mmCIF file of C-alpha atoms in Angstrom:
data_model
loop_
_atom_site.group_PDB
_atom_site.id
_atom_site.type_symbol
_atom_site.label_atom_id
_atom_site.label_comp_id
_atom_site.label_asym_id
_atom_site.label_seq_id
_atom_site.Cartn_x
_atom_site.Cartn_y
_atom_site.Cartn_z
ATOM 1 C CA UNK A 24 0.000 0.000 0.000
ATOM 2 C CA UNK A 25 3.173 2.408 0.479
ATOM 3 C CA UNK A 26 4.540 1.636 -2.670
ATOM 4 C CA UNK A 27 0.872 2.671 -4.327
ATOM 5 C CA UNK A 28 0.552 5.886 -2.042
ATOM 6 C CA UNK A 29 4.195 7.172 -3.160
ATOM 7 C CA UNK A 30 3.411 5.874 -6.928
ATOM 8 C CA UNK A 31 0.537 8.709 -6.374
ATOM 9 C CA UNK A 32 2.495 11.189 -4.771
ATOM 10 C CA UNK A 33 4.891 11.503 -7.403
ATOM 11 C CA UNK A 34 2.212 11.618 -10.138
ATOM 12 C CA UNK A 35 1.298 14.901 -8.472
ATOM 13 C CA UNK A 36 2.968 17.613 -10.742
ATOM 14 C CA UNK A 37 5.588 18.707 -8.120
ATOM 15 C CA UNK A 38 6.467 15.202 -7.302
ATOM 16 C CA UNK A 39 6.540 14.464 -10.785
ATOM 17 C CA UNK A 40 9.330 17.371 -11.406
ATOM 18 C CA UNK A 41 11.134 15.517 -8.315
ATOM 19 C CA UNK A 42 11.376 12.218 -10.090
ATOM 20 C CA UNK A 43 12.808 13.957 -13.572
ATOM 21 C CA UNK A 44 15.200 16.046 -11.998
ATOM 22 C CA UNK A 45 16.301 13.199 -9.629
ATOM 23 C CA UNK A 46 16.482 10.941 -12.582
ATOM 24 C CA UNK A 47 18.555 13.641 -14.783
ATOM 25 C CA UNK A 48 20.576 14.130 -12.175
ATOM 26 C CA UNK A 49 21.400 10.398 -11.354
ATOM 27 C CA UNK A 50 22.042 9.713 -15.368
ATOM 28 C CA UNK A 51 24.505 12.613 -15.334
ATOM 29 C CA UNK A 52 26.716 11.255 -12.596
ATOM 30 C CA UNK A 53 26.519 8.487 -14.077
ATOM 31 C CA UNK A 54 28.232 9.588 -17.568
ATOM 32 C CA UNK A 55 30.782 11.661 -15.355
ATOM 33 C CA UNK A 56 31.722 8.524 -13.764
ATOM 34 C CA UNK A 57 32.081 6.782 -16.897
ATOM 35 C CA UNK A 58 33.846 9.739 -18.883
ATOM 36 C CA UNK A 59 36.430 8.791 -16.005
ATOM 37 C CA UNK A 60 38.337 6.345 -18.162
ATOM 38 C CA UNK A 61 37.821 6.206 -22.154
ATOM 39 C CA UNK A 62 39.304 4.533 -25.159
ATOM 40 C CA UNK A 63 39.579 5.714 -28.601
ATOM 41 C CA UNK A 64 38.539 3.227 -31.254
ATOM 42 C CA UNK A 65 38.741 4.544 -34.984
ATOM 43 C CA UNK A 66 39.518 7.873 -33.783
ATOM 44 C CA UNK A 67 36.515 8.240 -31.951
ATOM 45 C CA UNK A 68 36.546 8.382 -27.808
ATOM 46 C CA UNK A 69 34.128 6.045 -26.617
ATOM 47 C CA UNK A 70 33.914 4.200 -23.112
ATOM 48 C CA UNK A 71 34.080 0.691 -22.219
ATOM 49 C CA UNK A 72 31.394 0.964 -19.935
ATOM 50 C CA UNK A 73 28.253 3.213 -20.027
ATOM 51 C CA UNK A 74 26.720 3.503 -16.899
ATOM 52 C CA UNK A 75 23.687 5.246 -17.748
ATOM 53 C CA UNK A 76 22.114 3.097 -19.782
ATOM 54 C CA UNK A 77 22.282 1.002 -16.755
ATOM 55 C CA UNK A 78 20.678 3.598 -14.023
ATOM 56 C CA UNK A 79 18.202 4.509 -17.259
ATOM 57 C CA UNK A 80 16.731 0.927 -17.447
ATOM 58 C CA UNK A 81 17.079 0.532 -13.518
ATOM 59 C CA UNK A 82 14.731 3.738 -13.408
ATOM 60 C CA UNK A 83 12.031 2.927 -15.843
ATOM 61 C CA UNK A 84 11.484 -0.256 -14.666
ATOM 62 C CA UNK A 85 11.375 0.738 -10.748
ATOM 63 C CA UNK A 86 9.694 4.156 -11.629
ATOM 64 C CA UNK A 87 7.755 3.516 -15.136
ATOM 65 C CA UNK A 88 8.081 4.372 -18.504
ATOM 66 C CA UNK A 89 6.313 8.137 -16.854
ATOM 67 C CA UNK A 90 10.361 8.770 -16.035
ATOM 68 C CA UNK A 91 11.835 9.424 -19.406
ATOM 69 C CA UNK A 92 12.301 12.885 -19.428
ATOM 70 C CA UNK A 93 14.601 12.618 -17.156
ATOM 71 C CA UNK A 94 16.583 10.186 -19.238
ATOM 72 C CA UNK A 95 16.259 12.598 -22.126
ATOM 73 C CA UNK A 96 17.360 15.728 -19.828
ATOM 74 C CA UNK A 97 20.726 13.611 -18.526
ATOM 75 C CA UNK A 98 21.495 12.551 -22.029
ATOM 76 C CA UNK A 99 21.351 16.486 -23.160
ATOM 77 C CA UNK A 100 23.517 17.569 -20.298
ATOM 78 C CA UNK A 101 26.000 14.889 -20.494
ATOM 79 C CA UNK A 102 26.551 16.320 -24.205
ATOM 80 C CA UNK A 103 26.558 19.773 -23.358
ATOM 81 C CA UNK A 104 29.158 19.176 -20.441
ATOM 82 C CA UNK A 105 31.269 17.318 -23.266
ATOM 83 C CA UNK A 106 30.649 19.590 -26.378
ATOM 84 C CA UNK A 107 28.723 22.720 -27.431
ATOM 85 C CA UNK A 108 25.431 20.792 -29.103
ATOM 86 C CA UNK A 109 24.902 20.960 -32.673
ATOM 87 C CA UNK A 110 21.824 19.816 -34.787
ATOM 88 C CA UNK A 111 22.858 16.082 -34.431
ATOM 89 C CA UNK A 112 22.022 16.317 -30.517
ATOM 90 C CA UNK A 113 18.282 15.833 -31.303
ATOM 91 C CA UNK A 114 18.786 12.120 -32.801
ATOM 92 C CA UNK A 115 21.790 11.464 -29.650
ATOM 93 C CA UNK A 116 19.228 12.332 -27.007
ATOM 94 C CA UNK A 117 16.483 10.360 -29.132
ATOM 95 C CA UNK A 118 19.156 7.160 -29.270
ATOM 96 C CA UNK A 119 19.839 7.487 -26.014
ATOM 97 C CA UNK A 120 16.193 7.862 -24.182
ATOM 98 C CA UNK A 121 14.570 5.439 -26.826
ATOM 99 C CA UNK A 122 16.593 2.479 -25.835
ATOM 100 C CA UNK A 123 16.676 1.966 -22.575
ATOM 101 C CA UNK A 124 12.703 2.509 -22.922
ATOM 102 C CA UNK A 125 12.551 -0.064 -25.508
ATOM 103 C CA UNK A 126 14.350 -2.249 -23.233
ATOM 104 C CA UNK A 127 12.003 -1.927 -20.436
ATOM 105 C CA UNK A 128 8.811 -2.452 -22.737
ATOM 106 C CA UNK A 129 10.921 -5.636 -24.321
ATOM 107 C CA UNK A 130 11.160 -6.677 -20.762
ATOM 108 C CA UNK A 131 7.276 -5.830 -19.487
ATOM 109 C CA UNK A 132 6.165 -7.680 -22.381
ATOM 110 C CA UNK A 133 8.353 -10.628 -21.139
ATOM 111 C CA UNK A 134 7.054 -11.001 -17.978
ATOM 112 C CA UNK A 135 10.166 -9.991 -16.482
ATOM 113 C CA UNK A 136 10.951 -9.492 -12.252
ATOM 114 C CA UNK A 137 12.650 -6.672 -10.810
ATOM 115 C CA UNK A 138 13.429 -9.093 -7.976
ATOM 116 C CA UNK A 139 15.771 -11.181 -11.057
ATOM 117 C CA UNK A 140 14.393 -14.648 -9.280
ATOM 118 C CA UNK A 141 14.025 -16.598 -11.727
ATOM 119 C CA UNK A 142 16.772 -17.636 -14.498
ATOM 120 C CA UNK A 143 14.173 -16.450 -17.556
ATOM 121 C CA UNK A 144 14.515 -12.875 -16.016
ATOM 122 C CA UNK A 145 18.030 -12.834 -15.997
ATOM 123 C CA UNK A 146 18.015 -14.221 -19.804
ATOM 124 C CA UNK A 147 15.489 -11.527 -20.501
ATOM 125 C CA UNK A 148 17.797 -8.522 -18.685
ATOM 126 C CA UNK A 149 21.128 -9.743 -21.095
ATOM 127 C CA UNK A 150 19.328 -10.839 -24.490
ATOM 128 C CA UNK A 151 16.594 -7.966 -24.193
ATOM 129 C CA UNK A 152 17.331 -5.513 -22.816
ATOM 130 C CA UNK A 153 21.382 -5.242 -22.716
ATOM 131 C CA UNK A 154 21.874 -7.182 -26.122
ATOM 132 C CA UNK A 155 18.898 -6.190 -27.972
ATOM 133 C CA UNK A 156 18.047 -2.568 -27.376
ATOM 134 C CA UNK A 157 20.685 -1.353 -26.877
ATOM 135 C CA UNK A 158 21.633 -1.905 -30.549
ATOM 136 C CA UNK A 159 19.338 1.254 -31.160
ATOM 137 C CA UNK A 160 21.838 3.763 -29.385
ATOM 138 C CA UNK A 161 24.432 2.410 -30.809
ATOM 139 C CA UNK A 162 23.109 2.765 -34.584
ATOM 140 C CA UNK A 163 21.397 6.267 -33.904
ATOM 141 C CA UNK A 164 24.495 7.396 -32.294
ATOM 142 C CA UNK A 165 27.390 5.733 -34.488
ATOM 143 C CA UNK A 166 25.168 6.852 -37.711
ATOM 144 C CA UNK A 167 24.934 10.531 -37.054
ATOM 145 C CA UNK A 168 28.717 10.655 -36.152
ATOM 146 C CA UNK A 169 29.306 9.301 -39.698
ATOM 147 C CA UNK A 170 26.799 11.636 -41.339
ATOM 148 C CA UNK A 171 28.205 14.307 -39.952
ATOM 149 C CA UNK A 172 32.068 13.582 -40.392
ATOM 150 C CA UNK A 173 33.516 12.747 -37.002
ATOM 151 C CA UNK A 174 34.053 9.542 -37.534
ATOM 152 C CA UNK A 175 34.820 7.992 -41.494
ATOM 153 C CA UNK A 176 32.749 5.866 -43.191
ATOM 154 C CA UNK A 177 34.898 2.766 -43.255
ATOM 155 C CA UNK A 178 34.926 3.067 -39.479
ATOM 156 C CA UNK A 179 31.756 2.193 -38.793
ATOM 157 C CA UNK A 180 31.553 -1.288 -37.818
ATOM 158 C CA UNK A 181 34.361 -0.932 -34.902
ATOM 159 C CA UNK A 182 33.207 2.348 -33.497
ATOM 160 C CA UNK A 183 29.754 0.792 -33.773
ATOM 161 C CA UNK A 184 30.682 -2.559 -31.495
ATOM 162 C CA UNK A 185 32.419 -0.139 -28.859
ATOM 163 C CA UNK A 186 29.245 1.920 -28.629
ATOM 164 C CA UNK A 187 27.334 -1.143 -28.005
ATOM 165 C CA UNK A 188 28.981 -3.406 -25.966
ATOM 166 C CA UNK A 189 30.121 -0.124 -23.809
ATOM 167 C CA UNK A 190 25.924 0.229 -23.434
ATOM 168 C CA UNK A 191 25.277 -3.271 -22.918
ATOM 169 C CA UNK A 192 28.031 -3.436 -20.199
ATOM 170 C CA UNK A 193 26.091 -0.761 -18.540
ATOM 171 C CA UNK A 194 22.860 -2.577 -18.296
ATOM 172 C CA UNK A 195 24.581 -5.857 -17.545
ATOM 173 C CA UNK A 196 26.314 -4.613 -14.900
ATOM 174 C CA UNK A 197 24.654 -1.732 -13.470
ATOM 175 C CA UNK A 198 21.119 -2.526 -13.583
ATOM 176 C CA UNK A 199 20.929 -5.334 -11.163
ATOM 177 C CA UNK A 200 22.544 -3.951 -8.558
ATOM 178 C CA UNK A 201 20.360 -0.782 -8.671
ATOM 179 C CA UNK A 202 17.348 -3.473 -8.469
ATOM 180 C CA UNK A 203 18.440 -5.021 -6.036
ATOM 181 C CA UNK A 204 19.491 -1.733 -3.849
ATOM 182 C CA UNK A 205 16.032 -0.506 -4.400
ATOM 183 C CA UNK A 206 14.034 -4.093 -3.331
ATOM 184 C CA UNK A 207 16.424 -4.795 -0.329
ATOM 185 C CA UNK A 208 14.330 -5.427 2.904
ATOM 186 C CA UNK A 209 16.436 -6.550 5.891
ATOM 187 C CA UNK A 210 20.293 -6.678 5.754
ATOM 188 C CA UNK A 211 22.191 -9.572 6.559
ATOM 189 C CA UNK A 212 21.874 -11.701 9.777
ATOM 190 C CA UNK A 213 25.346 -10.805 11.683
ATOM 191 C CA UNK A 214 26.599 -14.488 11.106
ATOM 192 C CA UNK A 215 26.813 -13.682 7.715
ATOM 193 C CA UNK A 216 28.345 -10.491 7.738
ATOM 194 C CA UNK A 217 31.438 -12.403 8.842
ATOM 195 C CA UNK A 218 31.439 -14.107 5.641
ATOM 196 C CA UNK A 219 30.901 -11.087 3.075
ATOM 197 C CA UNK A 220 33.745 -9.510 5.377
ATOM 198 C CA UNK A 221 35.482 -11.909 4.477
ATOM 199 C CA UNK A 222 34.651 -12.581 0.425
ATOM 200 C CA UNK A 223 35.246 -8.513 0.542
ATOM 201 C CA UNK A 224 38.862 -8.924 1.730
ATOM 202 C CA UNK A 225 39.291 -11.415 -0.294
ATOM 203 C CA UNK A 226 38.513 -10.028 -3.691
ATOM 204 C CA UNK A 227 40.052 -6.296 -2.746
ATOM 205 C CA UNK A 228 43.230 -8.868 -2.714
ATOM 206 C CA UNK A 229 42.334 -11.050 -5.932
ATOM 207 C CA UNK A 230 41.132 -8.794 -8.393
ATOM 208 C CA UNK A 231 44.030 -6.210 -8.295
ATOM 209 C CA UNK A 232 46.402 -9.526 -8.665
ATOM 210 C CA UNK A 233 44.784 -10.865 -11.657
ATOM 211 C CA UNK A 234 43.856 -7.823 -13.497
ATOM 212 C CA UNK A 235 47.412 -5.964 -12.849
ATOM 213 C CA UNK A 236 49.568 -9.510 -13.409
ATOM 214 C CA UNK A 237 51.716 -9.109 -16.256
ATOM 215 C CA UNK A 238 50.799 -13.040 -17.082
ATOM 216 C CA UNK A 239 47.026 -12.537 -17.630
ATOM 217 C CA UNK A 240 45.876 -14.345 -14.751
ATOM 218 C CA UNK A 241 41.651 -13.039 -14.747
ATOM 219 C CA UNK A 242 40.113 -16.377 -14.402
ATOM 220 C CA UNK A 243 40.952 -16.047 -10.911
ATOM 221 C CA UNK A 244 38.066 -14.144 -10.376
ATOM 222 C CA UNK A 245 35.522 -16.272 -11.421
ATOM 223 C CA UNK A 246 36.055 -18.426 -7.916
ATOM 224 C CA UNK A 247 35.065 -15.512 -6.616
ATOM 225 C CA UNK A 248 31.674 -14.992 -8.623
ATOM 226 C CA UNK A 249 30.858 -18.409 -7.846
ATOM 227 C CA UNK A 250 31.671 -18.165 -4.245
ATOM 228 C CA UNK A 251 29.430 -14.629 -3.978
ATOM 229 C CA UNK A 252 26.793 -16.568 -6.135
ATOM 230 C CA UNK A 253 26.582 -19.289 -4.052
ATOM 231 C CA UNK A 254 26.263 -17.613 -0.684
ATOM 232 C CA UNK A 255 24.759 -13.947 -1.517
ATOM 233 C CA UNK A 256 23.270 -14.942 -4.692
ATOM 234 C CA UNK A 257 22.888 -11.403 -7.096
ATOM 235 C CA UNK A 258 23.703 -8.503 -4.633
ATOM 236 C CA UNK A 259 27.061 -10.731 -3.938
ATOM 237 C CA UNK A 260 28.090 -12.042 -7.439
ATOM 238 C CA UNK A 261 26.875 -7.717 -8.923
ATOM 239 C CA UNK A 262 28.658 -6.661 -6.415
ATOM 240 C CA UNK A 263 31.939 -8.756 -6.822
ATOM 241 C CA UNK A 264 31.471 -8.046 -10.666
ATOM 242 C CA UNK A 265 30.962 -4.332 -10.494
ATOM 243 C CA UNK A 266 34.667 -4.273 -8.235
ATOM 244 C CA UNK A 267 36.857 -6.797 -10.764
ATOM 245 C CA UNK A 268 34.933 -4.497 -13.994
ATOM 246 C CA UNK A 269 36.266 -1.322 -12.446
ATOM 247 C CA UNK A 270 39.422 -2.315 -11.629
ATOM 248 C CA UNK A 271 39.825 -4.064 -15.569
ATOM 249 C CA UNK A 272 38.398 -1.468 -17.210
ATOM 250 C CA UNK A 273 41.232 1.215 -14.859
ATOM 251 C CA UNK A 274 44.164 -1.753 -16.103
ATOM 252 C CA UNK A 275 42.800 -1.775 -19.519
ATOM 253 C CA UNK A 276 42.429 1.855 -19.884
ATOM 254 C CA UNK A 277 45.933 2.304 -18.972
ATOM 255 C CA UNK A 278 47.010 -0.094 -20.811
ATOM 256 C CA UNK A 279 48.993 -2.052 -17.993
ATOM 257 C CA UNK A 280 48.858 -5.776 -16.403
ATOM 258 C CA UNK A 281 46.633 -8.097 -18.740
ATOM 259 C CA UNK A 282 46.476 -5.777 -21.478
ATOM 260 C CA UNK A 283 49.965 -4.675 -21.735
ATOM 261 C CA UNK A 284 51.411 -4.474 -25.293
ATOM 262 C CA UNK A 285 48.038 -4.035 -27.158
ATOM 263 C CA UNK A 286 46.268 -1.826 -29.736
ATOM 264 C CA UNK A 287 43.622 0.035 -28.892
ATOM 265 C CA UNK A 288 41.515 -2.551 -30.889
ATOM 266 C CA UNK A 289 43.098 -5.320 -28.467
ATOM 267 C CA UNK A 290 42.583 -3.758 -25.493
ATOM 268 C CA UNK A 291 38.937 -2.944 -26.350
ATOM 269 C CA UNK A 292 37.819 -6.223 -27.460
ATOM 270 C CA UNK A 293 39.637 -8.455 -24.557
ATOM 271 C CA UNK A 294 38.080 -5.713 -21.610
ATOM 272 C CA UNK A 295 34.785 -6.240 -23.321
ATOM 273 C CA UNK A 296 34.984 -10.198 -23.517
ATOM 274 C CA UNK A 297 36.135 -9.655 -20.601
ATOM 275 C CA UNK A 298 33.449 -7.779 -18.555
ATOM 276 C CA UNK A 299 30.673 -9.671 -20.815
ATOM 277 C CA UNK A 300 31.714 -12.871 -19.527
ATOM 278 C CA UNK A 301 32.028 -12.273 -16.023
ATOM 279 C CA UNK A 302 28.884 -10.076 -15.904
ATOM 280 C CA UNK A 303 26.542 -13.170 -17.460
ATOM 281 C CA UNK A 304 28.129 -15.527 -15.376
ATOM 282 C CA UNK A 305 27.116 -13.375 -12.378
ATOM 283 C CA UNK A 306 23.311 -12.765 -13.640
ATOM 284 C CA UNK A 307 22.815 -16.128 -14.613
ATOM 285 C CA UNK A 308 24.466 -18.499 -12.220
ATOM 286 C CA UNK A 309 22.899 -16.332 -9.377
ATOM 287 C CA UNK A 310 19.563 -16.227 -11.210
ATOM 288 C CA UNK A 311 19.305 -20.168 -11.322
ATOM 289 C CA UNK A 312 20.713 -20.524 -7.613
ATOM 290 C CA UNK A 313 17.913 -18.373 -6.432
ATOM 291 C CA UNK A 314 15.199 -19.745 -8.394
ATOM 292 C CA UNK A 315 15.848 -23.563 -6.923
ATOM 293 C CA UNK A 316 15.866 -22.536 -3.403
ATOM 294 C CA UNK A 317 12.838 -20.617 -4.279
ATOM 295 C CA UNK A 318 11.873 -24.007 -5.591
ATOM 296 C CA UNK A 319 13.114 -25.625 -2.424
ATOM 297 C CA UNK A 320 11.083 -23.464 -0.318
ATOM 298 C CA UNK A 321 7.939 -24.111 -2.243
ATOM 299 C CA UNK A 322 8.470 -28.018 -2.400
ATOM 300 C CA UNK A 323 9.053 -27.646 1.758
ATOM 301 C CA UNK A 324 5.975 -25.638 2.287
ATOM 302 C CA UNK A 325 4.287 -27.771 0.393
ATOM 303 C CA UNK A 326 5.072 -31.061 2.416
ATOM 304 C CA UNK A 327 4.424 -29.066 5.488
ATOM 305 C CA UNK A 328 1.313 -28.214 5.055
ATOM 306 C CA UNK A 329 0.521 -31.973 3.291
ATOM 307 C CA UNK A 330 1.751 -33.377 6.861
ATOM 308 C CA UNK A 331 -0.709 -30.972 8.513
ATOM 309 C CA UNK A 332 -3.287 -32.525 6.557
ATOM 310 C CA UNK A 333 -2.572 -36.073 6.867
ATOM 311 C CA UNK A 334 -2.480 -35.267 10.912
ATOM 312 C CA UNK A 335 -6.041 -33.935 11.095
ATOM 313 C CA UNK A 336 -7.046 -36.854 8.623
ATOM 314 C CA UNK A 337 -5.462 -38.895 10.978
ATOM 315 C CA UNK A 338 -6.973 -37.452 14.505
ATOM 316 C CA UNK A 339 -10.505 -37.449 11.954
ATOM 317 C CA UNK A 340 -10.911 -33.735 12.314
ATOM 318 C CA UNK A 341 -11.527 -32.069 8.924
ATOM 319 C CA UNK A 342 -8.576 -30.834 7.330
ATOM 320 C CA UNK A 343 -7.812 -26.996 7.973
ATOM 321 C CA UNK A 344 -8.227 -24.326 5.272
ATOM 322 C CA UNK A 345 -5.072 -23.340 3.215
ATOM 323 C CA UNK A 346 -4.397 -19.929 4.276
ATOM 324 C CA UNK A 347 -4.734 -17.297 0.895
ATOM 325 C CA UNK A 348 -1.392 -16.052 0.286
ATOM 326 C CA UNK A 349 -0.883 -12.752 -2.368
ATOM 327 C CA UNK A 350 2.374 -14.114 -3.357
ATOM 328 C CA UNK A 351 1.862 -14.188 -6.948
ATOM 329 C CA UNK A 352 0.518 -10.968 -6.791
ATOM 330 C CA UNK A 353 2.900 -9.440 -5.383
ATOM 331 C CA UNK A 354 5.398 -10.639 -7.964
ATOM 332 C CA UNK A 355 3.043 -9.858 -10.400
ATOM 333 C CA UNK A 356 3.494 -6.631 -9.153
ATOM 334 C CA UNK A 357 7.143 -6.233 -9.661
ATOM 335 C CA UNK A 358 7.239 -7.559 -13.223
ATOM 336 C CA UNK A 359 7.459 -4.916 -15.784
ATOM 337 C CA UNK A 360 7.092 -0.853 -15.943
ATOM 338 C CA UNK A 361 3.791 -0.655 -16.828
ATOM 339 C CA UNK A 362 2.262 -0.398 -12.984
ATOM 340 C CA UNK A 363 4.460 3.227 -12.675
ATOM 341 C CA UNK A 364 3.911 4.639 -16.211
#
């Protein structure tokens, strides 16, 4: 009922203003923080990973489609901090607001869960959303740089895959973790804390070591996305893939460690196999380990209240009523954008 009464508050016209300037503002961090580190492919300066296509998709699926304004103002003052905008910035900030909302109607139309509990929604989030609409940016972007004669015609194609992998990175791996900030209930019982302590140490010590080795040693971290997968499921595995992307994409940028001695070309497409990898590993292995012990839980619950049956059969009372549960409701309820547009 809270979620409904603030859903109302911020269709009020001042609340509404709150939510587009929060949004703009949120998006434009976002590019500053991934202006941070850039690589030019083709003469052209793009970045290996675009956050805010990630907070974008994050915020029309949590707010509804209702929020794109604010994606469009973030886009336009992300350009303007970069360049003075010409007439081309009219198809950028279209590119740029009309994919991540094509990814969240792609993803409302699949049924998808903001909770990411079930392996279909983290298939949907990657093939959808990251994979699929993002290819819309990339085109609209990459195709008016070429019209206008930044960037040749023959370079295309590689400025092109930059632009959209550096997008699809962002939804991969920024999108999750902003769901999963934004649904967290109850923080960890203080048995547990012990243990992400711990996994926190030890990646801080592990991911510097095989991103910075000068013998390409970065399948060391995917112990570590297991091991976060296994025990934290998708706040753990995000979390331990947002750190080792960072710290590759700082190594890579530089040009240091695992990506010593390469082109620009090199360094771009072994960051973004790279990050891609690790990043689906994450979202899917955590995705299936949370939908079986969903599973598990439903197959207990089931037996228990099968034994309470047989027990009142048994004693020759009738059996007592199943109590009604809104589960499905409820994650009816967090599937797609449309409830907030």
């Amino acid at each position: 009922m809270a979620a409904v009464v603030g859903i109302e508050e911020l269709r009020r016209p001042g609340g509404y203003a709150v939510q587009t300037l929060a949004v703009a503002a949120c998006y434009y961090a976002a590019a500053r923080l991934g202006l941070l580190r850039e690589l030019t492919v083709e003469g052209a300066v793009v970045t290996p990973i675009w956050p805010p296509t990630g907070v974008a998709v994050a915020a029309l699926l949590i707010l509804g489609l209702g929020c794109w304004p604010g994606i469009t103002l973030g886009a336009f003052l992300s350009v303007l901090s970069l360049t003075t905008p010409g007439p081309d910035v009219l198809g950028i900030l279209f590119g740029n607001t009309a994919a991540p909302v094509c990814a969240a109607l792609l993803l409302g139309r699949a049924g998808f869960r903001t909770d990411l509990s079930r392996l279909r929604d983290g298939l949907a989030l990657v093939f959808l959303a990251a994979l699929g609409a993002m290819l819309i940016s990339a085109t609209v972007g990459v195709g008016l740089l070429v019209l206008n004669g930044s960037v040749p015609l023959h370079s295309f194609w590689p400025v092109w895959l930059a632009w959209w992998v550096g997008d699809a990175m962002g939804v991969l791996i920024v999108t999750p973790l902003l769901l999963l900030l934004h649904g967290a209930s109850r923080p960890l019982p203080l048995g547990r804390w012990k243990e992400a302590t711990a996994l926190a140490v030890v990646a801080c010590l592990v991911v510097p070591l095989a991103v910075y080795s000068s013998i390409s040693l970065l399948f060391l971290v995917y112990p570590l996305i297991i091991w976060a997968a296994l025990r934290f499921q998708l706040v753990g595995s995000a979390l331990c893939a947002l750190l080792t992307s960072v710290v590759a994409t700082v190594a890579a940028t530089d040009g240091v460690g695992a990506f010593a001695g390469l082109n620009r070309i090199e360094v771009m497409v072994k960051l973004q196999a790279f990050n891609g990898a690790m990043a689906l590993t994450a979202l899917l292995l955590s995705a299936v380990i949370t939908e079986q012990r969903n599973t598990r839980r439903s197959v207990e619950r089931a037996c228990q209240e099968l034994v309470e049956v047989l027990e009142h059969l048994t004693a020759g009372e009738a059996p007592p009523p199943r109590p009604q549960t809104d589960h499905a409701d409820h994650a009816d309820d967090r599937s797609g954008p449309a409830g907030g547009a």
